[in-house]
PDB file of C-alpha atoms in Angstrom:
ATOM      1  CA  UNK A   1     113.486 149.207 110.246  1.00 37.00           C
ATOM      2  CA  UNK A   2     111.522 147.612 112.267  1.00 42.00           C
ATOM      3  CA  UNK A   3     108.833 148.591 113.432  1.00 41.00           C
ATOM      4  CA  UNK A   4     106.839 146.279 115.985  1.00 44.00           C
ATOM      5  CA  UNK A   5     104.019 148.952 117.113  1.00 47.00           C
ATOM      6  CA  UNK A   6     101.168 148.539 114.316  1.00 48.00           C
ATOM      7  CA  UNK A   7      99.053 151.019 116.738  1.00 50.00           C
ATOM      8  CA  UNK A   8     100.942 154.127 114.977  1.00 49.00           C
ATOM      9  CA  UNK A   9      98.146 156.066 112.597  1.00 48.00           C
ATOM     10  CA  UNK A  10      99.214 158.711 110.272  1.00 49.00           C
ATOM     11  CA  UNK A  11      97.689 161.857 111.954  1.00 50.00           C
ATOM     12  CA  UNK A  12      97.403 163.900 108.442  1.00 51.00           C
ATOM     13  CA  UNK A  13      95.049 160.759 107.241  1.00 52.00           C
ATOM     14  CA  UNK A  14      91.096 161.276 106.986  1.00 56.00           C
ATOM     15  CA  UNK A  15      89.482 158.609 109.414  1.00 57.00           C
ATOM     16  CA  UNK A  16      85.747 156.649 108.357  1.00 56.00           C
ATOM     17  CA  UNK A  17      83.119 158.181 109.687  1.00 64.00           C
ATOM     18  CA  UNK A  18      80.624 155.844 111.173  1.00 62.00           C
ATOM     19  CA  UNK A  19      77.206 155.818 109.005  1.00 69.00           C
ATOM     20  CA  UNK A  20      73.849 154.426 110.709  1.00 71.00           C
ATOM     21  CA  UNK A  21      72.404 152.001 108.193  1.00 74.00           C
ATOM     22  CA  UNK A  22      69.149 151.194 108.001  1.00 78.00           C
ATOM     23  CA  UNK A  23      69.333 147.445 107.019  1.00 74.00           C
ATOM     24  CA  UNK A  24      65.621 146.859 106.260  1.00 78.00           C
ATOM     25  CA  UNK A  25      65.554 149.539 102.828  1.00 85.00           C
ATOM     26  CA  UNK A  26      67.829 146.869 101.513  1.00 84.00           C
ATOM     27  CA  UNK A  27      66.711 144.813  99.401  1.00 87.00           C
ATOM     28  CA  UNK A  28      69.348 141.425 100.151  1.00 84.00           C
ATOM     29  CA  UNK A  29      68.146 141.950 104.290  1.00 82.00           C
ATOM     30  CA  UNK A  30      64.755 142.073 103.771  1.00 82.00           C
ATOM     31  CA  UNK A  31      63.616 138.504 104.209  1.00 83.00           C
ATOM     32  CA  UNK A  32      66.503 137.735 106.697  1.00 82.00           C
ATOM     33  CA  UNK A  33      66.299 137.661 110.215  1.00 80.00           C
ATOM     34  CA  UNK A  34      66.913 141.286 112.051  1.00 76.00           C
ATOM     35  CA  UNK A  35      70.481 141.283 113.659  1.00 74.00           C
ATOM     36  CA  UNK A  36      71.282 144.170 116.029  1.00 76.00           C
ATOM     37  CA  UNK A  37      74.370 146.192 115.445  1.00 71.00           C
ATOM     38  CA  UNK A  38      76.442 147.493 118.003  1.00 75.00           C
ATOM     39  CA  UNK A  39      78.197 151.276 117.241  1.00 72.00           C
ATOM     40  CA  UNK A  40      81.274 151.800 119.223  1.00 73.00           C
ATOM     41  CA  UNK A  41      82.820 155.164 119.702  1.00 74.00           C
ATOM     42  CA  UNK A  42      87.218 156.151 120.134  1.00 72.00           C
ATOM     43  CA  UNK A  43      88.124 152.850 118.189  1.00 69.00           C
ATOM     44  CA  UNK A  44      90.166 152.909 115.697  1.00 68.00           C
ATOM     45  CA  UNK A  45      88.887 153.219 112.180  1.00 67.00           C
ATOM     46  CA  UNK A  46      89.593 152.147 108.327  1.00 67.00           C
ATOM     47  CA  UNK A  47      91.144 155.545 106.644  1.00 67.00           C
ATOM     48  CA  UNK A  48      88.954 156.343 103.783  1.00 66.00           C
ATOM     49  CA  UNK A  49      89.636 154.475 100.232  1.00 68.00           C
ATOM     50  CA  UNK A  50      91.103 151.435 102.315  1.00 66.00           C
ATOM     51  CA  UNK A  51      88.656 149.093 101.050  1.00 66.00           C
ATOM     52  CA  UNK A  52      90.470 146.079 102.305  1.00 69.00           C
ATOM     53  CA  UNK A  53      89.632 145.338 106.121  1.00 77.00           C
ATOM     54  CA  UNK A  54      91.377 141.672 106.331  1.00 80.00           C
ATOM     55  CA  UNK A  55      94.654 143.163 108.354  1.00 79.00           C
ATOM     56  CA  UNK A  56      91.939 144.993 110.676  1.00 78.00           C
ATOM     57  CA  UNK A  57      90.085 142.268 111.578  1.00 82.00           C
ATOM     58  CA  UNK A  58      92.996 139.623 111.731  1.00 85.00           C
ATOM     59  CA  UNK A  59      95.045 142.520 114.342  1.00 84.00           C
ATOM     60  CA  UNK A  60      91.570 143.086 116.593  1.00 81.00           C
ATOM     61  CA  UNK A  61      91.887 139.134 116.522  1.00 86.00           C
ATOM     62  CA  UNK A  62      94.880 139.182 117.704  1.00 87.00           C
ATOM     63  CA  UNK A  63      94.971 141.325 120.755  1.00 85.00           C
ATOM     64  CA  UNK A  64      91.373 140.283 122.152  1.00 86.00           C
ATOM     65  CA  UNK A  65      92.932 136.802 121.630  1.00 92.00           C
ATOM     66  CA  UNK A  66      96.285 138.246 123.623  1.00 91.00           C
ATOM     67  CA  UNK A  67      93.493 139.654 126.447  1.00 91.00           C
ATOM     68  CA  UNK A  68      95.221 143.306 125.279  1.00 88.00           C
ATOM     69  CA  UNK A  69      93.330 146.346 125.128  1.00 83.00           C
ATOM     70  CA  UNK A  70      92.850 147.489 120.645  1.00 79.00           C
ATOM     71  CA  UNK A  71      94.417 150.619 120.497  1.00 77.00           C
ATOM     72  CA  UNK A  72      92.343 153.680 119.528  1.00 72.00           C
ATOM     73  CA  UNK A  73      94.549 155.819 117.804  1.00 71.00           C
ATOM     74  CA  UNK A  74      94.430 154.226 114.921  1.00 71.00           C
ATOM     75  CA  UNK A  75      96.417 151.584 113.633  1.00 75.00           C
ATOM     76  CA  UNK A  76      98.894 151.468 110.799  1.00 77.00           C
ATOM     77  CA  UNK A  77      97.025 149.693 108.073  1.00 73.00           C
ATOM     78  CA  UNK A  78     100.199 149.307 105.308  1.00 79.00           C
ATOM     79  CA  UNK A  79     102.210 147.982 108.534  1.00 84.00           C
ATOM     80  CA  UNK A  80      99.834 145.562 109.097  1.00 83.00           C
ATOM     81  CA  UNK A  81      99.990 144.213 105.922  1.00 84.00           C
ATOM     82  CA  UNK A  82     103.807 144.040 105.691  1.00 90.00           C
ATOM     83  CA  UNK A  83     103.778 142.250 109.355  1.00 89.00           C
ATOM     84  CA  UNK A  84     101.492 139.737 108.215  1.00 89.00           C
ATOM     85  CA  UNK A  85     103.203 139.363 104.850  1.00 91.00           C
ATOM     86  CA  UNK A  86     106.154 138.185 106.611  1.00 94.00           C
ATOM     87  CA  UNK A  87     104.981 136.012 108.971  1.00 92.00           C
ATOM     88  CA  UNK A  88     103.249 133.999 106.120  1.00 92.00           C
ATOM     89  CA  UNK A  89     106.453 133.877 104.503  1.00 94.00           C
ATOM     90  CA  UNK A  90     108.637 132.695 107.209  1.00 94.00           C
ATOM     91  CA  UNK A  91     105.593 130.164 107.978  1.00 91.00           C
ATOM     92  CA  UNK A  92     106.297 128.677 104.237  1.00 89.00           C
ATOM     93  CA  UNK A  93     110.151 128.999 104.669  1.00 90.00           C
ATOM     94  CA  UNK A  94     110.321 126.975 107.358  1.00 86.00           C
ATOM     95  CA  UNK A  95     107.216 124.565 106.293  1.00 84.00           C
ATOM     96  CA  UNK A  96     109.125 123.887 103.024  1.00 83.00           C
ATOM     97  CA  UNK A  97     112.338 122.681 104.880  1.00 85.00           C
ATOM     98  CA  UNK A  98     110.102 120.071 106.915  1.00 79.00           C
ATOM     99  CA  UNK A  99     110.050 116.720 105.475  1.00 75.00           C
ATOM    100  CA  UNK A 100     106.724 115.224 105.378  1.00 69.00           C
ATOM    101  CA  UNK A 101     105.768 111.374 104.625  1.00 64.00           C
ATOM    102  CA  UNK A 102     102.437 109.749 105.469  1.00 64.00           C
ATOM    103  CA  UNK A 103     100.501 106.779 103.354  1.00 62.00           C
ATOM    104  CA  UNK A 104      96.917 108.609 104.819  1.00 65.00           C
ATOM    105  CA  UNK A 105      94.997 109.366 101.699  1.00 69.00           C
ATOM    106  CA  UNK A 106      92.377 111.481 103.140  1.00 65.00           C
ATOM    107  CA  UNK A 107      93.854 113.195 106.603  1.00 61.00           C
ATOM    108  CA  UNK A 108      90.366 113.756 107.730  1.00 62.00           C
TER     109      UNK A 108
END
């Protein structure tokens, strides 16, 4: 089965509730320059217990770089991970089949 829409979330999953953090009370940030945080309501959230935000960040970047609206009805994290794993696997297979030859010792 192929699913092309990673914006489909499971309705019964509990969503992460936004938590307002007072950064000045966290020791690691006390001597740092202050920064503003904008909280946005109505966008896709990770489910509770999902600590890896990498697939969400990659998906948001992909949507935004393509000029698409990020869906606000949720993202299916497992589907995203499978999609990116498949893309990386395919990239690795194509790269392994290519012949590379160079005399450059340091390509920088």
